[in-house]
Amino acid sequence: MSKLTATATCTAHGAIVEQTGQVVSQALLAQRVAWLTGLARELAADLVAGRWSAADLDALASGVGLDGRVLPAKGWMAARRLGWGVSPASGVHVCDRVARCAQEQAARLLRLALHRREMVAAIVATWPRDPGRRTDAEWDALRAVLPDGAGAAEVRNRTRQIRAYRDKHDGVLPADLTQLEGPPACASQIVLAAADRQLATLERTGERSARLRVKLPLTACPASARDWAWHVLPIALPPTVPAEAKLCAPTLRVVKGRVRVDLPFQIPIGFAPATGHVIGCGFDWGLNAVLTGTIGHLTADGRVVSDGRPLAYDAGGVSAKLHRLRAEREHLAAKRTHQERLLAGLTPADARFAELATAWEVISVEHERLCARIRNLNKALAWSAARWAVDQAVAAGATVIYLEDLATLEARGRRGRANARLSGQVRGQVVEAIRHLAARHSIAVVTVPARGTSKYCPRCGDGTSMLRHCPAPDRLAERGWAWAWCPACGLSCDRDWAAAERILARGLLGQQATRTDRTTGTRTIRKVVEGNVARARRPRKATRAARRARRTRTDLHPRPEARDRAKNRPTPKRPTRTPKNSSMTSSRVPDRRTVPAPPPNRGGQRPAGQAPQTTRPPAGRTGLARDPHHRTGFHRVAATPVLPLGPYADGPPRPRPPDLPEILG
């Protein structure tokens, strides 16, 4: 058994001063918490700015303190072992526990900067001839020196940043991260995980309630210990926090006049093994369909057999909305930059300065709100897609989920533009959400190399038979990217579905090469093991009539007995209805109007969310449901229903012949 850590965001609506019993309103509590977070932010910002140099980053990266001992995992202890202290402003009294919290926040920012520093050093060391388009050899040389966990989107963004620096400094590349960018900004928050009982205590008072006891300043600039007082904050826990969860020290911040309490909690989970999997799910990234997957089974003789049912999470409507919001954000950013350039050329005495400054503030606020809206929509979409993927794995009885490794996902052409549009969207959030939700069900999440998954046929060739990509199954002679067709075996299916089957085969066949990162716990397969994937039907259980016919050796479908009377006249036609005031009959007006039957009550596990408002599947898609019986959380999302079919419980599946497409001449 291990532990899974999650964070629930709660709100403190008031407090009580422990010594006097005074009831503190929400506005006054937010003001006092803002004073505390402001003091911690100033101390952390001074420490980060004072240690933003190549020598100090080298000392932190070495992992050894001034006394020769290894630096501890806690940030504030590592900072003190390196001799990095903090001192408040003159006349301000701050206890040592607040200084600990500031050192913890600063150490976390500096340790995050080490990863960006390694990224910059690797890109500068392997700087390509054309930064906009690297060759295969240049990509191989770059991946050999990149740090673990570096994705293609991050490489692209850092390359763009270094290229802008080179153009500004006459072709000179930056020598270190400290030359490329300034010190990172510190958020206005206080990390109580670095403190002890002298600053904050937390206890659970019920299944849905807790009590936080924290020492807050009574003034903006406390001069002595008398300007600090203990406050008791009652907190209502959300339903996502189980009753058996262990509560940890929270983080306090103020958002829009309210005190937000980011409360971490730990729940026990089972161990997910890295190898020994028999049933797994493979998912491929797409443009409109965020995830396209399939379920497969590893047989005893080492073959991968799929159930032949495609799984798709189509978020085309939400993606289109996100693209529109991003275009509007870029437009507002351009207007804000233009106004800043105009303000730089004016003096405060100019009559146009005040009007232009007011317009700049309005656009800045609108830009900030639009960015927050995009972030919230990305987060909601990512967790909805992750919940759907994990529900599919749980319903199928799978013990592993295979995904494409984002660090090796770098496409070209039209597909490359599609990946570029999604690089800053939800893929990274979806992966983290899938890992978090899968851990609750003891399901392993493993990434496999993405190169060649959409290029080769999953049915034949073992990675040698190449697919032809076309727009649709009835347009095989045209070039496209949505549909895949194999001239060798005749496979004709959706491109992402074929890629999902190859991802599943690489995972199940190469699971012995799974490697686990000790620091992050992520599992990756670097070695590519190719294999064919066969589609099979799940065996159906014989009905009661079929079992009775087999037992009694009678015909299951006997022929009806002949009638005694002979038919000596034709069957009379149904009388047609004559329109009113007309001597002609109309074939468009039926005698009876059929009423559609209500949809059957389908059982099974469903993702949570609101019911969509339409029942028609999108054009060109099969198996996607948009009805009240399947919920995804968005009105513009269509996803395959989650059906608990069972993990091949009635014996081995029957092989299914490949689909031979009709080749149009």
XYZ file of C-alpha atoms in Angstrom:
665
model
C 0.000 0.000 0.000
C 1.114 3.534 -0.775
C -0.351 7.010 -0.394
C -1.900 9.333 -2.964
C -1.753 13.064 -2.277
C -4.393 15.426 -3.626
C -5.351 19.021 -2.884
C -8.802 20.426 -2.146
C -9.407 24.165 -2.344
C -11.553 25.407 0.548
C -12.745 28.857 1.602
C -12.546 30.391 5.072
C -15.537 32.693 5.548
C -14.537 33.990 8.958
C -12.464 33.441 12.093
C -12.406 33.896 15.842
C -9.576 35.490 17.814
C -8.612 32.834 20.325
C -7.582 35.134 23.156
C -10.463 37.613 23.116
C -13.216 35.657 21.385
C -13.703 38.405 18.800
C -15.531 37.335 15.650
C -13.542 38.337 12.569
C -15.515 38.979 9.401
C -14.522 37.644 6.022
C -13.233 41.020 4.815
C -11.090 41.582 7.917
C -9.792 38.010 7.806
C -8.801 38.445 4.151
C -6.962 41.642 5.076
C -4.972 40.002 7.855
C -4.133 36.951 5.754
C -3.011 39.332 2.992
C -0.640 41.009 5.463
C 0.839 37.609 6.355
C 1.229 36.482 2.736
C 2.693 39.853 1.822
C 5.393 39.542 4.472
C 6.268 36.025 3.283
C 6.310 37.105 -0.366
C 8.705 40.014 0.298
C 11.128 37.751 2.147
C 10.974 35.056 -0.572
C 11.393 37.602 -3.389
C 14.476 39.121 -1.726
C 16.039 35.669 -1.324
C 15.335 34.648 -4.950
C 16.641 37.931 -6.357
C 19.767 37.788 -4.197
C 20.605 34.207 -5.239
C 19.766 34.525 -8.943
C 23.273 33.879 -10.216
C 25.125 31.044 -11.909
C 27.329 30.394 -8.838
C 24.386 30.064 -6.430
C 22.457 27.840 -8.833
C 25.539 25.646 -9.178
C 25.745 25.366 -5.394
C 22.071 24.349 -5.222
C 22.446 21.868 -8.081
C 25.473 20.231 -6.431
C 23.266 18.964 -3.595
C 25.960 19.567 -0.954
C 25.866 22.224 1.756
C 28.658 24.368 3.179
C 29.485 21.720 5.774
C 29.807 18.965 3.175
C 26.543 17.247 4.055
C 23.872 16.374 1.520
C 21.108 18.935 1.167
C 17.792 17.778 2.668
C 14.581 17.476 0.677
C 12.865 20.311 2.543
C 13.573 23.618 0.888
C 13.932 25.773 3.985
C 16.437 23.337 5.529
C 18.455 23.249 2.277
C 18.507 27.055 2.156
C 19.776 27.300 5.721
C 22.417 24.639 5.140
C 23.663 26.723 2.203
C 23.726 29.828 4.391
C 20.881 31.582 2.579
C 19.068 33.545 5.249
C 16.287 36.134 5.101
C 15.851 39.327 7.087
C 12.669 41.429 7.313
C 12.554 45.174 6.870
C 13.648 47.472 9.641
C 11.061 47.778 12.386
C 9.042 44.715 11.297
C 8.768 41.757 13.663
C 8.508 38.387 11.940
C 8.812 35.106 13.793
C 11.215 32.400 12.667
C 8.370 30.176 11.348
C 7.290 32.843 8.842
C 10.916 33.056 7.693
C 10.866 29.267 7.252
C 7.816 29.518 4.982
C 9.509 32.222 2.904
C 12.683 30.153 2.552
C 10.617 27.128 1.524
C 8.872 29.083 -1.227
C 12.141 30.574 -2.482
C 13.909 27.198 -2.485
C 11.096 25.654 -4.520
C 11.344 28.407 -7.125
C 15.104 28.033 -7.393
C 14.886 24.246 -7.694
C 12.334 24.633 -10.492
C 14.764 26.987 -12.198
C 17.346 24.184 -12.280
C 15.173 22.241 -14.713
C 14.800 25.258 -16.996
C 18.542 25.797 -16.735
C 19.265 22.268 -17.934
C 16.826 22.783 -20.804
C 18.544 25.988 -21.904
C 22.009 24.430 -21.622
C 20.954 21.412 -23.717
C 19.373 23.550 -26.450
C 22.332 25.944 -26.605
C 24.820 23.061 -26.754
C 22.951 21.487 -29.712
C 21.849 24.696 -31.441
C 20.568 23.770 -34.950
C 21.254 25.503 -38.222
C 17.575 26.287 -38.676
C 15.873 26.790 -35.261
C 12.454 26.599 -36.889
C 12.984 23.096 -38.287
C 15.400 20.581 -36.811
C 16.593 17.562 -38.719
C 16.323 14.012 -37.400
C 20.000 13.980 -36.454
C 19.650 17.281 -34.594
C 16.606 15.950 -32.724
C 18.508 12.808 -31.725
C 21.436 14.870 -30.461
C 19.089 17.126 -28.489
C 17.119 14.276 -26.895
C 20.391 12.700 -25.762
C 21.179 15.677 -23.498
C 17.681 16.818 -22.502
C 16.639 16.331 -18.859
C 13.988 13.776 -17.970
C 10.409 14.886 -18.508
C 11.180 17.472 -21.187
C 8.404 17.672 -23.786
C 8.401 18.846 -27.373
C 6.296 21.908 -26.527
C 8.791 22.977 -23.872
C 11.666 22.525 -26.308
C 9.843 24.616 -28.881
C 9.100 27.433 -26.409
C 12.675 27.550 -25.078
C 14.048 27.546 -28.611
C 11.855 30.505 -29.471
C 13.048 32.324 -26.336
C 16.728 31.685 -27.081
C 16.291 32.752 -30.700
C 14.761 36.067 -29.580
C 17.727 36.610 -27.251
C 20.177 35.823 -30.060
C 18.471 38.235 -32.464
C 18.553 40.959 -29.834
C 22.260 40.455 -28.964
C 23.714 40.205 -32.493
C 23.815 36.421 -32.778
C 25.265 35.698 -29.309
C 23.686 32.777 -27.475
C 23.010 33.034 -23.721
C 25.616 31.443 -21.475
C 23.192 30.665 -18.640
C 19.553 30.909 -17.638
C 20.308 33.960 -15.511
C 21.262 35.866 -18.683
C 18.215 34.701 -20.587
C 15.581 35.748 -18.050
C 15.268 37.521 -14.730
C 14.416 36.005 -11.346
C 10.977 34.364 -11.167
C 8.128 36.190 -9.462
C 6.946 35.016 -6.061
C 3.252 34.432 -5.465
C 1.462 36.107 -2.591
C 0.940 33.002 -0.466
C 2.338 31.305 2.590
C 3.287 27.602 2.622
C 2.405 26.382 6.100
C 4.003 22.988 5.372
C 7.342 24.493 6.442
C 5.976 25.674 9.793
C 5.221 23.808 13.008
C 2.767 24.208 15.879
C 4.208 27.592 16.772
C 2.579 29.098 13.652
C -0.308 26.818 12.607
C -2.200 23.685 13.677
C -4.860 21.703 11.833
C -7.357 19.192 13.181
C -10.408 17.472 11.794
C -13.667 18.059 13.679
C -15.991 15.927 11.529
C -16.406 14.167 8.214
C -17.027 17.465 6.426
C -15.380 19.996 8.733
C -11.933 20.944 10.019
C -10.408 23.698 12.132
C -7.268 25.643 11.254
C -5.492 27.548 14.020
C -2.976 30.073 12.657
C -1.141 33.125 14.020
C -1.929 36.271 11.983
C -0.640 39.851 12.226
C -3.001 42.530 13.480
C -1.314 45.309 11.481
C 0.389 45.567 8.115
C 3.787 46.162 9.772
C 3.871 44.327 13.112
C 6.463 45.860 15.398
C 6.475 43.223 18.164
C 4.978 39.907 19.185
C 1.949 41.749 20.611
C 0.878 42.583 17.064
C 0.303 38.880 16.368
C -2.704 36.843 17.565
C -4.035 33.308 17.175
C -7.054 32.965 14.891
C -9.307 29.898 14.607
C -10.639 29.345 11.081
C -13.511 26.830 10.633
C -13.248 25.082 7.242
C -15.926 23.137 5.390
C -14.407 20.181 3.523
C -15.688 19.344 0.019
C -17.134 15.891 -0.762
C -13.941 14.979 -2.634
C -12.111 14.596 0.688
C -12.849 11.096 2.044
C -13.566 10.563 5.704
C -10.467 8.363 6.111
C -8.142 10.897 4.433
C -5.241 12.376 6.370
C -5.162 16.191 6.314
C -1.822 17.964 5.804
C -0.620 21.513 6.406
C -2.372 23.874 3.950
C -1.314 26.921 1.925
C -3.089 30.250 2.454
C -3.738 32.878 -0.220
C -6.247 35.643 -0.892
C -8.250 35.614 -4.134
C -10.821 38.342 -4.857
C -11.322 39.241 -1.219
C -11.671 35.635 -0.013
C -9.270 33.435 1.901
C -8.475 30.294 -0.073
C -7.154 27.312 1.852
C -5.343 24.835 -0.405
C -5.667 21.739 1.758
C -3.579 18.659 0.809
C -4.856 15.268 1.927
C -3.549 11.717 1.624
C -5.503 8.533 0.936
C -4.160 4.948 0.883
C -4.027 3.260 -2.541
C -2.941 -0.111 -3.831
C 0.267 -0.799 -5.698
C 0.135 -0.923 -9.493
C 2.800 -3.300 -10.879
C 4.876 -2.264 -13.861
C 4.792 -5.671 -15.587
C 2.574 -8.730 -15.780
C -0.377 -7.023 -17.447
C -2.789 -9.046 -19.583
C -5.573 -6.533 -20.346
C -4.712 -2.934 -21.195
C -6.014 0.238 -22.831
C -4.146 2.258 -25.432
C -4.979 5.894 -26.188
C -3.808 8.132 -29.016
C -3.865 11.927 -29.082
C -5.943 13.676 -31.710
C -7.068 17.118 -32.801
C -10.849 17.105 -32.364
C -10.942 13.720 -30.636
C -8.759 14.454 -27.630
C -8.398 10.727 -26.943
C -9.002 7.740 -29.202
C -8.454 4.358 -27.614
C -8.942 0.629 -27.759
C -8.962 -2.289 -25.343
C -6.693 -5.270 -25.902
C -5.798 -8.637 -24.433
C -2.399 -10.347 -24.354
C -2.815 -14.052 -25.060
C -0.677 -16.869 -23.688
C 1.206 -17.249 -26.964
C 2.241 -13.567 -26.973
C -0.393 -12.187 -29.361
C -2.300 -8.942 -28.851
C -6.033 -9.241 -29.551
C -8.331 -6.209 -29.578
C -12.068 -6.353 -28.981
C -12.688 -4.314 -32.143
C -14.534 -1.488 -30.370
C -13.151 2.040 -30.881
C -13.243 4.480 -27.978
C -13.346 8.191 -28.751
C -13.616 11.367 -26.680
C -14.535 14.035 -29.243
C -14.241 17.600 -27.934
C -14.403 19.436 -31.241
C -16.812 22.072 -29.963
C -14.773 22.821 -26.848
C -11.533 22.912 -28.877
C -13.074 25.387 -31.311
C -14.128 27.578 -28.416
C -10.628 27.427 -26.959
C -9.123 28.443 -30.313
C -11.466 31.439 -30.479
C -10.565 32.463 -26.942
C -6.844 32.184 -27.710
C -7.218 34.337 -30.812
C -9.029 36.951 -28.743
C -6.311 36.751 -26.098
C -3.594 37.355 -28.688
C -5.568 40.306 -30.043
C -5.846 41.855 -26.580
C -2.154 41.234 -25.919
C -1.243 43.030 -29.160
C -3.438 45.997 -28.237
C -1.932 46.152 -24.769
C 1.610 46.076 -26.170
C 0.735 48.828 -28.633
C -0.682 51.006 -25.833
C 2.402 50.411 -23.718
C 4.525 51.589 -26.631
C 2.388 54.722 -26.944
C 2.567 55.409 -23.213
C 6.361 55.154 -23.318
C 6.420 58.054 -25.788
C 4.211 60.341 -23.688
C 4.789 62.251 -20.475
C 2.352 62.352 -17.547
C 1.787 66.056 -18.288
C 0.338 65.221 -21.673
C -3.475 65.394 -21.855
C -3.631 62.067 -23.707
C -1.658 60.189 -21.045
C -4.521 59.781 -18.535
C -7.008 58.557 -21.135
C -4.524 56.118 -22.630
C -3.494 54.830 -19.195
C -7.140 54.160 -18.314
C -7.653 52.227 -21.553
C -4.493 50.225 -20.868
C -5.760 49.227 -17.415
C -9.121 48.116 -18.838
C -7.473 45.961 -21.510
C -5.058 44.485 -18.959
C -7.925 43.429 -16.695
C -9.834 41.965 -19.641
C -6.736 40.070 -20.777
C -6.198 38.650 -17.295
C -9.815 37.498 -17.034
C -9.654 35.891 -20.461
C -6.497 34.005 -19.502
C -8.222 32.740 -16.353
C -11.197 31.604 -18.418
C -8.949 29.650 -20.768
C -7.127 28.037 -17.848
C -10.382 26.973 -16.195
C -11.771 25.551 -19.436
C -8.548 23.650 -20.111
C -8.583 22.197 -16.620
C -12.226 21.140 -16.818
C -11.713 19.527 -20.229
C -8.577 17.705 -19.080
C -10.212 16.186 -16.006
C -13.332 15.236 -17.940
C -11.275 13.396 -20.577
C -9.118 11.733 -17.909
C -12.161 10.576 -15.958
C -13.657 9.097 -19.133
C -10.429 7.239 -19.989
C -10.057 5.776 -16.501
C -13.735 4.761 -16.450
C -13.221 2.871 -19.706
C -10.231 1.027 -18.232
C -12.085 0.155 -15.023
C -15.153 -1.082 -16.915
C -13.002 -3.318 -19.141
C -11.011 -4.738 -16.247
C -7.724 -3.312 -17.551
C -4.727 -3.019 -15.249
C -2.621 -0.643 -17.381
C -3.146 2.412 -19.595
C -0.655 3.166 -22.367
C -0.207 6.717 -23.696
C 2.078 8.377 -26.193
C 5.154 9.922 -24.662
C 4.777 13.692 -25.050
C 8.551 14.099 -24.924
C 8.883 12.184 -28.217
C 5.736 13.545 -29.888
C 6.925 15.822 -32.684
C 4.973 15.640 -35.939
C 5.384 17.497 -39.214
C 3.141 18.823 -41.937
C -0.537 19.287 -41.287
C -0.434 16.944 -38.330
C 2.417 19.031 -36.928
C 0.272 22.160 -37.070
C -2.490 20.270 -35.272
C -0.086 19.191 -32.525
C 1.221 22.744 -32.276
C -2.323 23.982 -31.688
C -2.749 21.453 -28.883
C 0.745 21.751 -27.405
C -0.281 24.477 -24.991
C -3.696 23.004 -24.326
C -4.630 20.013 -22.264
C -2.339 17.107 -23.120
C -0.011 17.546 -20.173
C -2.949 18.124 -17.839
C -4.735 15.048 -19.184
C -1.681 12.863 -18.499
C -1.359 14.102 -14.929
C -5.096 13.700 -14.332
C -5.080 10.152 -15.730
C -2.161 9.215 -13.464
C -3.944 10.645 -10.459
C -7.306 8.963 -11.136
C -5.751 5.662 -12.235
C -3.751 5.436 -9.024
C -6.999 5.256 -7.056
C -7.941 2.081 -8.924
C -4.399 0.584 -8.851
C -4.045 0.990 -12.623
C -0.554 1.635 -14.005
C -0.013 4.447 -16.538
C 2.912 3.902 -18.917
C 4.084 6.053 -21.828
C 5.446 4.542 -25.054
C 7.373 6.148 -27.945
C 5.086 8.060 -30.292
C 7.201 7.871 -33.431
C 5.635 5.720 -36.173
C 2.370 4.874 -34.402
C 0.281 6.425 -37.199
C 2.607 5.368 -40.007
C 2.557 1.574 -39.947
C -0.315 -0.896 -40.130
C -1.271 -2.541 -36.810
C -2.683 -5.600 -38.568
C 0.232 -6.825 -40.710
C 3.927 -6.286 -41.298
C 5.249 -5.902 -37.732
C 6.059 -2.256 -38.374
C 7.024 -2.615 -42.038
C 3.688 -2.238 -43.874
C 2.968 1.460 -44.238
C -0.513 2.925 -44.157
C -1.985 5.276 -46.708
C -3.793 8.255 -45.253
C -6.852 9.604 -47.041
C -9.742 11.941 -46.166
C -12.485 9.263 -45.980
C -13.051 5.550 -46.709
C -14.722 6.362 -50.056
C -11.824 8.613 -51.160
C -8.893 6.218 -50.938
C -7.158 7.676 -53.989
C -6.845 11.153 -52.404
C -4.279 12.287 -49.874
C -5.459 13.160 -46.373
C -4.858 12.408 -42.732
C -8.164 11.412 -41.062
C -8.523 7.869 -42.474
C -6.020 4.996 -42.698
C -5.946 2.250 -45.347
C -3.454 -0.596 -45.735
C -2.943 -1.824 -49.324
C -1.413 -5.091 -48.063
C -4.184 -6.448 -45.801
C -7.050 -4.104 -46.656
C -7.394 -2.546 -43.205
C -9.652 0.498 -43.368
C -10.325 2.433 -40.172
C -9.873 5.756 -38.446
C -6.251 6.887 -38.295
C -6.278 7.521 -34.561
C -7.880 4.127 -33.927
C -5.091 2.363 -35.830
C -2.509 4.382 -33.876
C -4.185 3.433 -30.578
C -3.907 -0.255 -31.480
C -0.198 0.119 -32.258
C 0.331 1.986 -28.974
C -1.422 -0.854 -27.152
C 0.760 -3.447 -28.896
C 3.959 -1.573 -28.059
C 2.928 -1.432 -24.426
C 1.793 -5.014 -23.884
C 4.636 -6.567 -25.881
C 7.346 -4.313 -24.434
C 6.227 -4.165 -20.812
C 9.371 -5.984 -19.684
C 11.319 -2.842 -20.706
C 9.263 -0.556 -18.444
C 11.414 1.860 -16.431
C 10.229 3.768 -13.364
C 11.657 7.162 -12.440
C 12.572 7.156 -8.757
C 11.995 10.872 -8.251
C 8.651 11.302 -10.011
C 7.348 7.722 -10.148
C 6.465 7.984 -13.855
C 6.792 4.838 -15.959
C 8.114 4.858 -19.505
C 8.971 2.331 -22.198
C 11.886 3.555 -24.315
C 12.345 0.391 -26.364
C 10.015 -0.088 -29.347
C 8.667 -3.644 -29.658
C 6.426 -4.033 -32.711
C 3.704 -6.632 -33.101
C 0.453 -7.238 -34.953
C -2.940 -6.640 -33.396
C -5.850 -8.947 -34.252
C -9.455 -7.915 -33.807
C -11.818 -10.448 -32.288
C -15.434 -10.584 -31.255
C -16.309 -11.210 -27.660
C -18.041 -14.621 -27.320
C -21.707 -14.399 -26.475
C -23.300 -16.670 -23.933
C -25.802 -19.120 -25.396
C -29.432 -18.270 -24.768
C -31.846 -20.536 -22.907
C -33.543 -21.584 -26.155
C -30.197 -22.463 -27.731
C -29.188 -24.568 -24.722
C -32.559 -26.356 -24.766
C -32.246 -27.053 -28.492
C -28.736 -28.427 -27.997
C -29.915 -30.631 -25.138
C -33.001 -31.983 -26.904
C -31.341 -32.064 -30.326
C -34.158 -30.150 -31.954
C -34.142 -27.340 -34.461
C -33.723 -23.954 -32.840
C -35.702 -22.203 -35.564
C -38.300 -24.653 -36.954
C -40.178 -23.829 -40.151
C -43.788 -22.737 -39.644
C -46.521 -25.199 -40.603
C -48.348 -24.614 -43.907
C -51.862 -23.231 -43.783
C -54.803 -25.417 -44.722
C -56.663 -22.875 -46.824
C -55.378 -21.797 -50.211
C -54.868 -18.170 -51.015
C -57.246 -17.365 -53.841
C -57.220 -13.580 -53.812
C -54.635 -10.804 -53.615
C -53.866 -9.061 -50.348
C -55.993 -5.904 -50.103
C -54.130 -2.641 -50.074
C -54.298 -0.263 -47.157
C -56.689 2.588 -47.902
C -54.962 5.867 -48.457
C -56.049 9.097 -46.858
C -57.541 11.742 -49.137
C -56.642 15.353 -48.341
C -59.521 17.638 -47.479
C -61.085 19.595 -50.364
C -59.107 17.624 -52.905
C -59.964 14.882 -55.350
C -56.346 13.660 -55.549
C -54.612 11.286 -53.176
C -51.267 12.151 -51.571
C -48.633 9.559 -50.744
C -46.873 11.928 -48.347
C -49.594 11.863 -45.720
C -49.565 8.491 -43.936
C -52.539 6.967 -42.221
C -50.569 6.626 -38.974
C -47.764 8.711 -37.586
C -45.202 6.589 -35.803
C -44.006 7.760 -32.412
C -40.349 7.014 -31.663
C -39.871 4.625 -28.799
C -38.012 5.931 -25.737
C -34.354 4.940 -25.522
C -33.685 1.850 -23.405
C -32.300 2.259 -19.933
C -28.707 1.337 -20.446
C -26.686 0.493 -17.405
C -23.004 0.854 -16.871
C -20.584 3.337 -15.453
C -20.810 6.888 -16.782
C -18.594 9.928 -16.372
C -20.104 12.704 -14.304
C -21.346 15.956 -15.787
C -24.345 17.647 -17.350
C -26.531 15.954 -19.940
C -25.991 17.059 -23.551
C -28.943 18.612 -25.356
C -28.774 16.686 -28.634
C -29.117 13.009 -29.505
C -27.609 13.021 -32.998
C -24.045 11.724 -33.407
C -21.625 13.946 -35.323
C -21.291 13.406 -39.040
C -18.761 10.762 -39.985
C -18.539 9.338 -36.454
C -19.928 6.028 -35.245
C -20.331 4.800 -31.723
C -20.424 8.287 -30.178
C -23.395 8.952 -27.898
C -24.957 12.290 -27.091
C -27.920 11.470 -24.891
C -28.927 11.808 -21.237
C -27.610 8.294 -20.525
C -24.018 9.373 -21.189
C -22.574 12.443 -19.491
C -19.217 14.083 -20.052
C -19.531 17.470 -18.359
C -19.746 19.499 -21.586
C -22.630 20.153 -23.963
C -20.248 20.042 -26.946
C -18.463 16.772 -26.186
C -19.330 13.374 -27.658
C -17.735 10.288 -26.152
C -18.098 6.538 -26.371
C -20.337 5.243 -23.569
C -18.633 3.354 -20.769
C -19.903 -0.230 -20.920
C -18.680 -2.903 -18.475
C -18.313 -5.699 -21.035
C -16.053 -7.803 -18.862
C -12.483 -8.999 -19.485
C -13.134 -11.952 -21.827
C -14.860 -13.974 -19.148
C -16.327 -16.663 -21.421
C -13.181 -18.005 -23.015
C -10.813 -16.834 -25.703
C -12.204 -14.446 -28.326
C -13.027 -15.615 -31.809
C -10.779 -14.201 -34.541
C -12.441 -11.698 -36.791
C -11.598 -11.462 -40.504
C -10.090 -8.154 -41.590
C -12.343 -5.562 -43.180
C -11.730 -5.426 -46.924
C -12.597 -1.949 -48.226
C -14.284 -1.401 -51.515
C -11.696 0.178 -53.794
C -13.357 2.666 -56.042
C -12.074 2.601 -59.582
